[in-house]
XYZ file of C-alpha atoms in Angstrom:
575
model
C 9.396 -17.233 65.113
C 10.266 -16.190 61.542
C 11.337 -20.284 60.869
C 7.897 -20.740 61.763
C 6.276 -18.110 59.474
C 8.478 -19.702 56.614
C 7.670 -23.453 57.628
C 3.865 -22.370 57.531
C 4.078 -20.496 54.163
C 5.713 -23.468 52.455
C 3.211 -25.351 53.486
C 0.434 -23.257 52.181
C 2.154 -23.002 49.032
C 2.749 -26.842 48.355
C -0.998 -27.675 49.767
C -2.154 -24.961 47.099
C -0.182 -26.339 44.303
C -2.083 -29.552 43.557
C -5.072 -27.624 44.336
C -4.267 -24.900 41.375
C -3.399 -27.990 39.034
C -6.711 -29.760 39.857
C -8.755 -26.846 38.921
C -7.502 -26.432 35.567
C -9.139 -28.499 32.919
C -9.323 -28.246 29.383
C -12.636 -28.128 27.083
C -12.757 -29.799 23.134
C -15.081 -29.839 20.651
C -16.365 -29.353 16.978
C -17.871 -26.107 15.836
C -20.650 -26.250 13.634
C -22.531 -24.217 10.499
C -25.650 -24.419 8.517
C -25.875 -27.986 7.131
C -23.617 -29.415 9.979
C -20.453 -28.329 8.107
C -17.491 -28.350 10.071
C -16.237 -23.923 10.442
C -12.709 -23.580 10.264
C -11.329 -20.560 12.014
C -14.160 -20.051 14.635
C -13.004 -17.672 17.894
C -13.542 -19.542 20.907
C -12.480 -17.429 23.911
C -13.036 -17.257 27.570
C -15.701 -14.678 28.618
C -13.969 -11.570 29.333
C -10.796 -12.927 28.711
C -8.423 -12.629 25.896
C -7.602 -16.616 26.180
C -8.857 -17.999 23.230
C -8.087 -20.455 19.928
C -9.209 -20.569 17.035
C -10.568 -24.199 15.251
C -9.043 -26.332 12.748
C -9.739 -27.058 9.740
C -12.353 -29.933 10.954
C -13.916 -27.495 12.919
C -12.470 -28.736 16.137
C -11.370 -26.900 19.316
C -8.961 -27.660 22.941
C -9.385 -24.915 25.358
C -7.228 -24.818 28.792
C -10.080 -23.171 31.382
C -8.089 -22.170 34.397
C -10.823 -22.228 37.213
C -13.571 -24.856 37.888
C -16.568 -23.373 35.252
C -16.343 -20.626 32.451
C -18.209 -19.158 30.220
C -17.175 -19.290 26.777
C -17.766 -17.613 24.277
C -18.052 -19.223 20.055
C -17.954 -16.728 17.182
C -17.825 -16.528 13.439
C -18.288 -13.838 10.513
C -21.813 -14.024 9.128
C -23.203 -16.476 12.206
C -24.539 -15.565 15.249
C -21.834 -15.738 18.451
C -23.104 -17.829 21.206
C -21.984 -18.387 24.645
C -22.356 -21.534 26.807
C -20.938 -22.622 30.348
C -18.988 -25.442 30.934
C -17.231 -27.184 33.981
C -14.442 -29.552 34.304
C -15.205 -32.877 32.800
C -16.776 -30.849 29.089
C -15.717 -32.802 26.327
C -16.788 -33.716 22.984
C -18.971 -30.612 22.850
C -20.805 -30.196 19.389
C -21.455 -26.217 19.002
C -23.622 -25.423 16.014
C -23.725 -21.767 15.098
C -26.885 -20.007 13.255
C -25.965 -17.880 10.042
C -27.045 -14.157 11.103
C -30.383 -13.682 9.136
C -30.614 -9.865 9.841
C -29.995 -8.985 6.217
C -32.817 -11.362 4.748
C -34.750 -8.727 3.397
C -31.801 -7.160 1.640
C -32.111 -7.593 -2.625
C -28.729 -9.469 -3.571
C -27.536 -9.673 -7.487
C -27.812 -13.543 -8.411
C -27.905 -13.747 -12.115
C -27.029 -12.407 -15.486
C -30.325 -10.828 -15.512
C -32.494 -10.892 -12.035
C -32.029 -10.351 -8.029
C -33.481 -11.267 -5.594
C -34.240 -10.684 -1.880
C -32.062 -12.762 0.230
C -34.661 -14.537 2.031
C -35.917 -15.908 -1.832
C -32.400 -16.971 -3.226
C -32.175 -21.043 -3.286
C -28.242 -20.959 -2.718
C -25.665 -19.461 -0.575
C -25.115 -15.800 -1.081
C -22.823 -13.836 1.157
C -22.292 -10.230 0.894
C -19.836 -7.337 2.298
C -20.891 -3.412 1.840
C -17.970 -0.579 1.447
C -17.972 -0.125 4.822
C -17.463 -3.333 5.861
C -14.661 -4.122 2.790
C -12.460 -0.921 3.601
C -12.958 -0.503 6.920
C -10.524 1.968 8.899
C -7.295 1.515 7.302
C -8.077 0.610 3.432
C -6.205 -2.100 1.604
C -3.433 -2.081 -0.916
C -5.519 -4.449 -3.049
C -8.903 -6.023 -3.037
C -8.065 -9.272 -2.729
C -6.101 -8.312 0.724
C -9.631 -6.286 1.538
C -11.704 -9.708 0.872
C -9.343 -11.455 3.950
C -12.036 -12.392 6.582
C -14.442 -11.015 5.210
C -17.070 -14.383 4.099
C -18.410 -17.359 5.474
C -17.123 -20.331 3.185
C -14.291 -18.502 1.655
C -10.679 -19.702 2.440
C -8.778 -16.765 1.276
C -4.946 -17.288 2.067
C -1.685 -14.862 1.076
C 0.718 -16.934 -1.483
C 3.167 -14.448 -0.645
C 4.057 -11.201 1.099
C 5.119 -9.674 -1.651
C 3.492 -6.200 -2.652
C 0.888 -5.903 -5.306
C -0.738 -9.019 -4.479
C -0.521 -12.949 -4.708
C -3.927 -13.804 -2.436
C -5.504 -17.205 -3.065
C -9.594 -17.220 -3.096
C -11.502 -20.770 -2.717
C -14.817 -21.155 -1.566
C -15.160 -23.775 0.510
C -15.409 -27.693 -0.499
C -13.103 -26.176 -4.252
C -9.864 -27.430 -3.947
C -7.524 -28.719 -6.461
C -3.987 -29.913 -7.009
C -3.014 -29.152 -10.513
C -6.101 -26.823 -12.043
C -7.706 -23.615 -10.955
C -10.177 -23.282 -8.512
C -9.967 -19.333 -8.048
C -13.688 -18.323 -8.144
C -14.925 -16.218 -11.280
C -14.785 -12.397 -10.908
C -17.409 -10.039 -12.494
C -17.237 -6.306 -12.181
C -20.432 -4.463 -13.018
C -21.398 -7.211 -15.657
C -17.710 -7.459 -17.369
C -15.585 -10.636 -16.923
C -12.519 -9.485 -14.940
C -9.688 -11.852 -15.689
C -7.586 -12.707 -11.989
C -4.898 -14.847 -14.111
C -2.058 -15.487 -12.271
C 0.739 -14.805 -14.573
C 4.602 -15.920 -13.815
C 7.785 -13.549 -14.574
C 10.226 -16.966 -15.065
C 11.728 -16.933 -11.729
C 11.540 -20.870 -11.759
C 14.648 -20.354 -13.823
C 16.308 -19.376 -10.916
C 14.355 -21.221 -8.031
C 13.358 -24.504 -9.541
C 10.054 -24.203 -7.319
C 8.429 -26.171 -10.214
C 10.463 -29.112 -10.445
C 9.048 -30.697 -13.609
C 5.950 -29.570 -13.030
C 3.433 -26.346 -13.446
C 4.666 -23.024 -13.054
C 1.652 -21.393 -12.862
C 0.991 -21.196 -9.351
C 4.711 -21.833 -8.033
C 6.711 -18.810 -9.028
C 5.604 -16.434 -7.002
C 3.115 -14.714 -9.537
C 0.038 -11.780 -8.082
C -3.266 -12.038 -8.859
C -4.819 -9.629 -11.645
C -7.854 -8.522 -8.918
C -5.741 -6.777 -6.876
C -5.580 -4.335 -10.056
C -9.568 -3.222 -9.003
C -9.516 -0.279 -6.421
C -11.065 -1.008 -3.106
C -11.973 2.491 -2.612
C -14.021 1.837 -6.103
C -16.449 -0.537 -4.230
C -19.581 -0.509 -3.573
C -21.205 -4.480 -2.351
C -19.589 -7.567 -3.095
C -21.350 -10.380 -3.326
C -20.150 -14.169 -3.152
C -22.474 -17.093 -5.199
C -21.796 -20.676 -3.631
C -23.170 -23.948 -5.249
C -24.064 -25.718 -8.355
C -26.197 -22.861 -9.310
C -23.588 -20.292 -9.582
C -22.053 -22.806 -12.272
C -25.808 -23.216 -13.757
C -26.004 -19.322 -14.261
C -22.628 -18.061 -15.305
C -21.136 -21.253 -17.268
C -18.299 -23.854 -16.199
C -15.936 -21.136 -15.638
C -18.261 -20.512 -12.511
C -17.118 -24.105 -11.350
C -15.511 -22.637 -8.001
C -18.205 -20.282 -7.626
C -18.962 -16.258 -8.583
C -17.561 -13.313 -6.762
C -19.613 -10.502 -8.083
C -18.400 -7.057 -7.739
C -20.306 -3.915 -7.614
C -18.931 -0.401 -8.106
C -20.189 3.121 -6.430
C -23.193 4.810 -8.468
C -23.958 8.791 -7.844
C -27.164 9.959 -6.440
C -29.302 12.642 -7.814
C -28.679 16.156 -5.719
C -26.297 17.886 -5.527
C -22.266 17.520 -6.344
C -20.612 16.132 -3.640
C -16.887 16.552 -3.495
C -14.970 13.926 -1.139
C -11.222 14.534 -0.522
C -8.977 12.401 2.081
C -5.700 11.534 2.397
C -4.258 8.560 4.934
C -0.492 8.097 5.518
C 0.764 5.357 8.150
C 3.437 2.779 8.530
C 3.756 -0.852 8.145
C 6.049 -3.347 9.999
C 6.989 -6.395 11.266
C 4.301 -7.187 14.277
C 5.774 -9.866 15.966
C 9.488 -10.820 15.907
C 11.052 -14.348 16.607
C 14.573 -13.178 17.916
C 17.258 -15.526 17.199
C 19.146 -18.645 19.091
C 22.053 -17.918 21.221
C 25.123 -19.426 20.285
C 28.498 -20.606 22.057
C 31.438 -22.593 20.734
C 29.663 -26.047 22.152
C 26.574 -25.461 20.448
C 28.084 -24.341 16.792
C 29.950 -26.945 16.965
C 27.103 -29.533 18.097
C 25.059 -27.770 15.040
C 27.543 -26.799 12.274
C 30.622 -29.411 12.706
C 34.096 -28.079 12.467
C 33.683 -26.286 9.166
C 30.676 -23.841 11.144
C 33.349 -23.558 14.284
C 35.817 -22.116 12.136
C 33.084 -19.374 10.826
C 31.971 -18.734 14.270
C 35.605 -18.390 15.997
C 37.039 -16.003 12.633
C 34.240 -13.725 13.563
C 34.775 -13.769 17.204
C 31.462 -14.587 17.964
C 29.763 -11.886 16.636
C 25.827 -11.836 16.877
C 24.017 -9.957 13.699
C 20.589 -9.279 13.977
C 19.263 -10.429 10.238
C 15.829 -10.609 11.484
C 15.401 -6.930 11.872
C 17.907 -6.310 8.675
C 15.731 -8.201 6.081
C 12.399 -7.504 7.456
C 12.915 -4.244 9.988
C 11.927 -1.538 7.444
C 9.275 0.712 8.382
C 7.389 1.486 4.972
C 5.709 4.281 4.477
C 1.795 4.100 3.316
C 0.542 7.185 1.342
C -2.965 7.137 -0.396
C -4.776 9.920 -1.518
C -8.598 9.510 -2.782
C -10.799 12.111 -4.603
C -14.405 11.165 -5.703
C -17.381 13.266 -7.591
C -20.915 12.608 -7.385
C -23.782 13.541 -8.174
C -26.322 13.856 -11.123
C -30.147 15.078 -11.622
C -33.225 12.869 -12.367
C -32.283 11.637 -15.968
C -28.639 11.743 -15.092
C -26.140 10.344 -12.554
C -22.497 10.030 -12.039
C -20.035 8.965 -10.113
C -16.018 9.973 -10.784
C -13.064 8.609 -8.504
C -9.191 9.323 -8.734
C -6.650 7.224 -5.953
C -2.831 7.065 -5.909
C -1.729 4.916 -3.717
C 2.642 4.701 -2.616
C 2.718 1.729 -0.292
C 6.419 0.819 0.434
C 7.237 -2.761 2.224
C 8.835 -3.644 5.514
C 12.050 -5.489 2.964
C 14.190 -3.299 1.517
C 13.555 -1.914 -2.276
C 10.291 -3.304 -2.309
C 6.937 -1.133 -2.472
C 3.356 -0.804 -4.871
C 2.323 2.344 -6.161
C -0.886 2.637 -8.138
C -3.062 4.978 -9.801
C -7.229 4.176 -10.382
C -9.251 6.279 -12.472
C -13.574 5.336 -12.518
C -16.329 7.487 -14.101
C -19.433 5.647 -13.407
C -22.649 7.083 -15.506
C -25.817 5.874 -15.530
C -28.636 7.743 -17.785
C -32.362 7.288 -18.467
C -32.532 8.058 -22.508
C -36.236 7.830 -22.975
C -39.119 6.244 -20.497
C -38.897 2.383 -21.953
C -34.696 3.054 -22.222
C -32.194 3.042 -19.261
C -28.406 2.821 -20.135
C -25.256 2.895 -17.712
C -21.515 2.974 -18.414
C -18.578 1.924 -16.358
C -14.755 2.636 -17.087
C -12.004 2.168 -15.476
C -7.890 2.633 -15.873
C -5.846 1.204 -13.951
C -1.419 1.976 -13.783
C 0.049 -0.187 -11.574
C 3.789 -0.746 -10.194
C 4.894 -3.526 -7.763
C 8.596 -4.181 -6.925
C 8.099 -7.596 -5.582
C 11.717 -8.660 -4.593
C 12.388 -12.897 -4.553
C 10.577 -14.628 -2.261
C 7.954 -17.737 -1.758
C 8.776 -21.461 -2.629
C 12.382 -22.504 -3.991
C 13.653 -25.947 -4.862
C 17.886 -23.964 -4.605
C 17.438 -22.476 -1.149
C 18.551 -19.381 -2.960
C 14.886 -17.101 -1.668
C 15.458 -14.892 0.589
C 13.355 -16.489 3.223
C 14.663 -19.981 2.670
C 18.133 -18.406 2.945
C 17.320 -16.463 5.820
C 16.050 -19.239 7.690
C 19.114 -21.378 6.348
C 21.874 -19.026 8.332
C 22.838 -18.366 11.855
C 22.967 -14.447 12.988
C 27.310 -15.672 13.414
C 27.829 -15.466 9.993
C 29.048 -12.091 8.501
C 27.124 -11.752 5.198
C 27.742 -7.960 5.369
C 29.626 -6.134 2.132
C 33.001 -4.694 2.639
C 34.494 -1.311 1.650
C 34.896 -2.029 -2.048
C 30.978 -3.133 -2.161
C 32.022 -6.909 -2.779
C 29.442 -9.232 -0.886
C 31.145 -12.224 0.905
C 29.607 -16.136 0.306
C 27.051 -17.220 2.847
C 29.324 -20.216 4.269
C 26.070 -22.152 5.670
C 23.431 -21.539 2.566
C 23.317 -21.218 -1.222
C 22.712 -17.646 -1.255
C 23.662 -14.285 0.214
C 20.566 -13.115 1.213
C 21.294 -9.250 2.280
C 23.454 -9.764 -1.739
C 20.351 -11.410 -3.311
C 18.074 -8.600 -1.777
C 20.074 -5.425 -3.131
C 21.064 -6.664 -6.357
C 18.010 -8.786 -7.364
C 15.286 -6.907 -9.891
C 11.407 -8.565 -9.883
C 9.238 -5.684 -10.931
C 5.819 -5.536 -12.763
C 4.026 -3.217 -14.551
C 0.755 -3.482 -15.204
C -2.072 -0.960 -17.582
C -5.413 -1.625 -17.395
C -8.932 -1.047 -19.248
C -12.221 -2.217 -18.027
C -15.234 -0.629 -19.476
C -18.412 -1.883 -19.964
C -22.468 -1.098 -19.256
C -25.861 -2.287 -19.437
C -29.052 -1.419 -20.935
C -32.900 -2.166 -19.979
C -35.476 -2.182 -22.379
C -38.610 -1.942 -20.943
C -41.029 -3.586 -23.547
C -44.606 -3.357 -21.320
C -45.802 -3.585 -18.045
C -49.371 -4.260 -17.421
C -49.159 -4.770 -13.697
C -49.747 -8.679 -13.844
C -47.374 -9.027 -16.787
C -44.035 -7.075 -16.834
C -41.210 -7.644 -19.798
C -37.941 -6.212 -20.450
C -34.890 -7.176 -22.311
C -31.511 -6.521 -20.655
C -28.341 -5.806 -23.099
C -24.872 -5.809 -21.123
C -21.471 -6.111 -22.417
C -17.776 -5.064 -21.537
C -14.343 -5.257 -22.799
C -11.405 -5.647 -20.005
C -7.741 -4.853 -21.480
C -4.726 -5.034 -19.640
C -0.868 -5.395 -20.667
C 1.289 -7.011 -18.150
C 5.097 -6.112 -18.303
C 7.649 -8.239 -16.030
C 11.123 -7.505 -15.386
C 13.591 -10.156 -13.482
C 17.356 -9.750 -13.530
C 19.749 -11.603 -11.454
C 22.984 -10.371 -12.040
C 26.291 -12.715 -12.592
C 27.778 -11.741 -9.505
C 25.063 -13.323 -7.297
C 26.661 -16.011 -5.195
C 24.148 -18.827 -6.342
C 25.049 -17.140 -10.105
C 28.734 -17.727 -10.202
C 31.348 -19.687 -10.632
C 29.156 -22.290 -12.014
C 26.561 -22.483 -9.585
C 24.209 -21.187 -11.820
C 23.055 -19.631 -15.194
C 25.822 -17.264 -14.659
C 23.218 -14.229 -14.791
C 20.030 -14.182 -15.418
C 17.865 -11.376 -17.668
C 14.088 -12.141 -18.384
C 11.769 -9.725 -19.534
C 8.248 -10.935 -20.033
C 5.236 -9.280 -21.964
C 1.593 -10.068 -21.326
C -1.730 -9.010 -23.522
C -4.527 -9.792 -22.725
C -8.122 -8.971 -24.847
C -11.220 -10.461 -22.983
C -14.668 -8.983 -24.128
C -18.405 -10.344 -23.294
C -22.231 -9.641 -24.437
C -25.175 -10.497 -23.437
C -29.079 -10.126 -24.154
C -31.616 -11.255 -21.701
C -35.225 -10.827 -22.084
C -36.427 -11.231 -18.089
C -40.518 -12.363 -17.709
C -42.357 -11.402 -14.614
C -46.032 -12.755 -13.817
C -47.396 -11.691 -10.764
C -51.299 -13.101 -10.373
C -51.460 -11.986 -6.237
C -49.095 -9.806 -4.281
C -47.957 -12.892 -2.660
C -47.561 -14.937 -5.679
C -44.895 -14.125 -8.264
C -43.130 -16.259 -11.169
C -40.030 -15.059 -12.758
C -38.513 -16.580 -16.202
C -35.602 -15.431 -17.729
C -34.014 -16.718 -21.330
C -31.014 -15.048 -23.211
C -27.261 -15.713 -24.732
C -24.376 -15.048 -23.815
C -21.052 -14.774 -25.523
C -17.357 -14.227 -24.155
C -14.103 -13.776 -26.029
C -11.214 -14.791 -24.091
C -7.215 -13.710 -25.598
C -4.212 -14.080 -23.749
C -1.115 -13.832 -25.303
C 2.238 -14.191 -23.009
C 6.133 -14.163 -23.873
C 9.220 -14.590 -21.662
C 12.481 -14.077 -23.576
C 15.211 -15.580 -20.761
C 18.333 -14.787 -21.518
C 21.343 -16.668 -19.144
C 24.858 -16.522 -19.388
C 25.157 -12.692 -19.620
C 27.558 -10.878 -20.893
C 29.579 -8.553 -18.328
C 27.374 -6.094 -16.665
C 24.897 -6.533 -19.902
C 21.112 -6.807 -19.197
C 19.402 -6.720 -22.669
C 18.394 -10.118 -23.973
C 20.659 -10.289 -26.776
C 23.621 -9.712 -24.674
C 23.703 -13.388 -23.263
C 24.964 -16.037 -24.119
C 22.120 -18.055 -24.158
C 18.645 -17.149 -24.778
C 14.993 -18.971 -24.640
C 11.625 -17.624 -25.532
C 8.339 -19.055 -24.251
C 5.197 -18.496 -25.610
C 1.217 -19.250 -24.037
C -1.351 -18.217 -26.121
């Protein structure tokens, strides 16, 4: 009887299987925007069901379905989700989403001197409030707090490395050798987001024999703003932007608007957040057995293996298993009367990283004031210092496999890399570099101060109902000094006996003097309430200075880090 039962069940079981295999079937497809452009990173999921992907960069989709039909469902930031059914035998689907026009009505900044509602602008504008930018846990730096955040925008980490390094390109900018980072403007003052190398190509090669500028592993100068500081954001797309703000608007306008205080009375806002970061997802590492070193590493990588009997380190969890420790504490004033309005802010911010002696601190300061001097006369001012900190370790791209990823990557969890009593760091047999070595002995650190202030003014010259005139006056100064420390010490394993520059000591020194001003005389005619012409005329002026120096100094002398204690030193100058 119980042969039986088991015959029978078997049976079941194999007449099921082709059944199960015929149900499943798999759904493609393009997904689709405003103007039939192709959306790259669109969610499409099964309905009430966490199996999802995510398109490519043509917009296309391939989605296993496990049953017969589903529902599924097609979402993107700023567009309207939809949801469809489909059966087996769904290919080829085109899936065009609808931007979400619930925020037509909303007045977006647009030009030097004008907004507009939404619903009236003749380009793209895309906008994110406070709320939406800091969310629940608030960012290190505002590029990080931009991630996700707009329709268009391709906004991509260089590196992992604290205090920034975020790419921003709106969509349909791209190029190989120039910049297509999008211009930044911060209550009317032109906030410089240079990207500013320390001269680790020295060490990495990650140039070759071409630009350093994007290739050694430099941050971005907007991660200096303060999220917390942040009021809208708004994102200018198209020719226009480029008609309205110059050529430097050639990959579009990102304009940023701080927090103003309301009349009433003070308002005192004090908070505190403390967390930890870590790794989310770990890979593990291979196994490993005599056969399969051998198979991998040849004799030379058998000999390793056997002289350490095998031994298994877990270098995953050593280079990226710390748990850093977040601290951020924000105090803000506001307030003002009916002339008079301000707005005062104060955050530190001690973020430390999941690698080892890495970590960003930072200190904002904002006093936002905006007063009403006579009834034709309205001024505003905006300042802002900024004392940054980043300890950014060596990481990203490498032409010597001497990075700590690329080295990490490079060795098998058999090979002892550990120190010994005495502090002396053996060679990585299987890679360039030491990587547990090159993490405790390497120095990348930055330092950055930071000025912005600026303001506007409105003259009001008459307003006679049908005509109105005013002249708008805005300009703004943003100062910052850049310090960068690198030191690679002599008794690095890619730094010795000859392998190298035998130690490596670079100190670099950024200044950088940008100021802009403006005068705008703004015409409004307005024959009907549902008629209304606006002209605008004006000049603009901007004065950009940037003055950058890397003394490198290799060869170094004993345990000597100054400059002049080398044996060889080079200084490099862009002005």
């Amino acid at each position: 009887m119980k042969n039986s039962l088991r015959h029978i069940a078997v049976f079941l079981f194999v007449m099921a299987t082709p059944l199960a295999v015929w149900a499943q079937f798999t759904i493609t497809g393009t997904v689709t925007g405003t103007g039939n452009n192709p959306l790259a990173g669109a969610s499409v999921k099964l309905n009430r069901n966490n199996v999802g992907v995510t398109t490519d960069a043509s917009g296309k989709f391939s989605l296993d379905v496990p049953n017969k039909k589903a529902v599924i469902e097609i979402s993107y930031i700023g567009y309207k989700s939809q949801s469809l059914s489909a059966e087996a035998g769904t290919n080829d689907l085109v899936i065009m989403l609808t931007e979400d026009v619930g925020n037509l009505d909303e007045v977006v900044v647009t030009g030097l001197g004008t907004s507009l509602k939404r619903s009236n602008v003749a380009h793209a504008v895309s906008s994110v409030s406070a709320r939406e930018l800091v969310g629940t846990t608030t960012q290190a730096t505002v590029d990080g707090a931009l991630y996700g955040k707009f329709t268009g925008a391709n906004i991509s980490s260089n590196s992992g490395a604290p205090g920034g390094g975020i790419s921003v390109k709106l969509r349909g900018i791209t190029s190989i050798a120039g910049n297509s980072q999008p211009l930044f403007i911060v209550d009317g003052v032109y906030y410089d987001n240079s990207s500013i190398n320390a001269g680790l190509n020295a060490v990495s090669k990650a140039a070759g024999q071409g630009s350093t500028t994007f290739q050694d592993n430099p941050s971005n100068r907007i991660a200096d703003l303060d999220p917390e500081d942040i009021d809208r954001v708004e994102v200018l797309k198209g020719a226009s932007a480029a008609a309205i703000y110059g050529s430097r608007a050639a990959g579009g306008v990102v304009i940023i608007t701080t927090k103003k205080g309301r009349s009433g009375k003070p308002k005192i806002e004090l908070s505190h957040s403390i967390g930890t970061q870590w790794q989310l997802r770990t890979l593990g590492g291979r196994t490993w057995d005599t056969t399969k070193v051998r198979a991998a590493f040849g004799s030379a990588g058998t000999a390793v293996y056997n002289a350490n009997a095998g031994k298994i380190y877990d270098y995953e969890d050593e280079l990226y298993g710390e748990k850093g420790l977040m601290n951020s504490t924000r105090l803000s004033l506001s307030g003002g009367g009916d002339k008079t309005t301000y707005f005062a802010g104060f955050t530190y911010k001690d973020d430390e990283g999941i690698v080892k002696n890495t970590g960003y601190q930072k200190m904002a300061i904002r006093i936002n004031l905006d007063q009403k001097v006579f009834s034709f006369l309205d001024f505003s001012m905006n300042y802002n210092y900024v004392e940054s900190n980043a300890d950014r370790a060596f990481f990203n791209n490498d032409n010597t496999s001497t990075t700590l990823g690329v080295s990490y990557v490079s060795t098998p969890w058999w090979a002892n890399l550990y120190p010994d009593a005495n502090g002396n760091y053996p060679n990585n047999p299987l890679a360039p570099s030491n990587f547990i070595q090159t993490r405790d002995l390497v120095t990348n650190r930055e330092k950055v101060n930071r000025t912005l202030l600026g303001g506007p003014a409105t003259f009001k010259i008459f307003n006679t109902g049908k005509h109105d005139l005013k002249i708008l006056a805005r300009g703004g100064i943003d100062n910052y000094t850049l310090n960068t420390i690198a030191i690679f010490p002599k008794e690095l394993q890619f730094e010795k006996d000859g392998n190298g520059t035998n130690g490596l000591s670079a100190y670099g020194t950024t200044i950088t003097r940008n100021s802009n001003l403006s005068a705008i005389a703004v015409y409004n005619f307005s024959p009907s309430e549902k008629i209304d012409f606006r002209t605008q005329a004006g000049l603009t002026a901007e004065n950009i200075s940037l003055n950058n120096v890397i003394t490198t100094a290799t060869q170094l002398i004993g345990t000597q880090t100054n400059v002049n204690q080398a044996g060889a030193v080079q200084t490099l100058q862009a002005r």
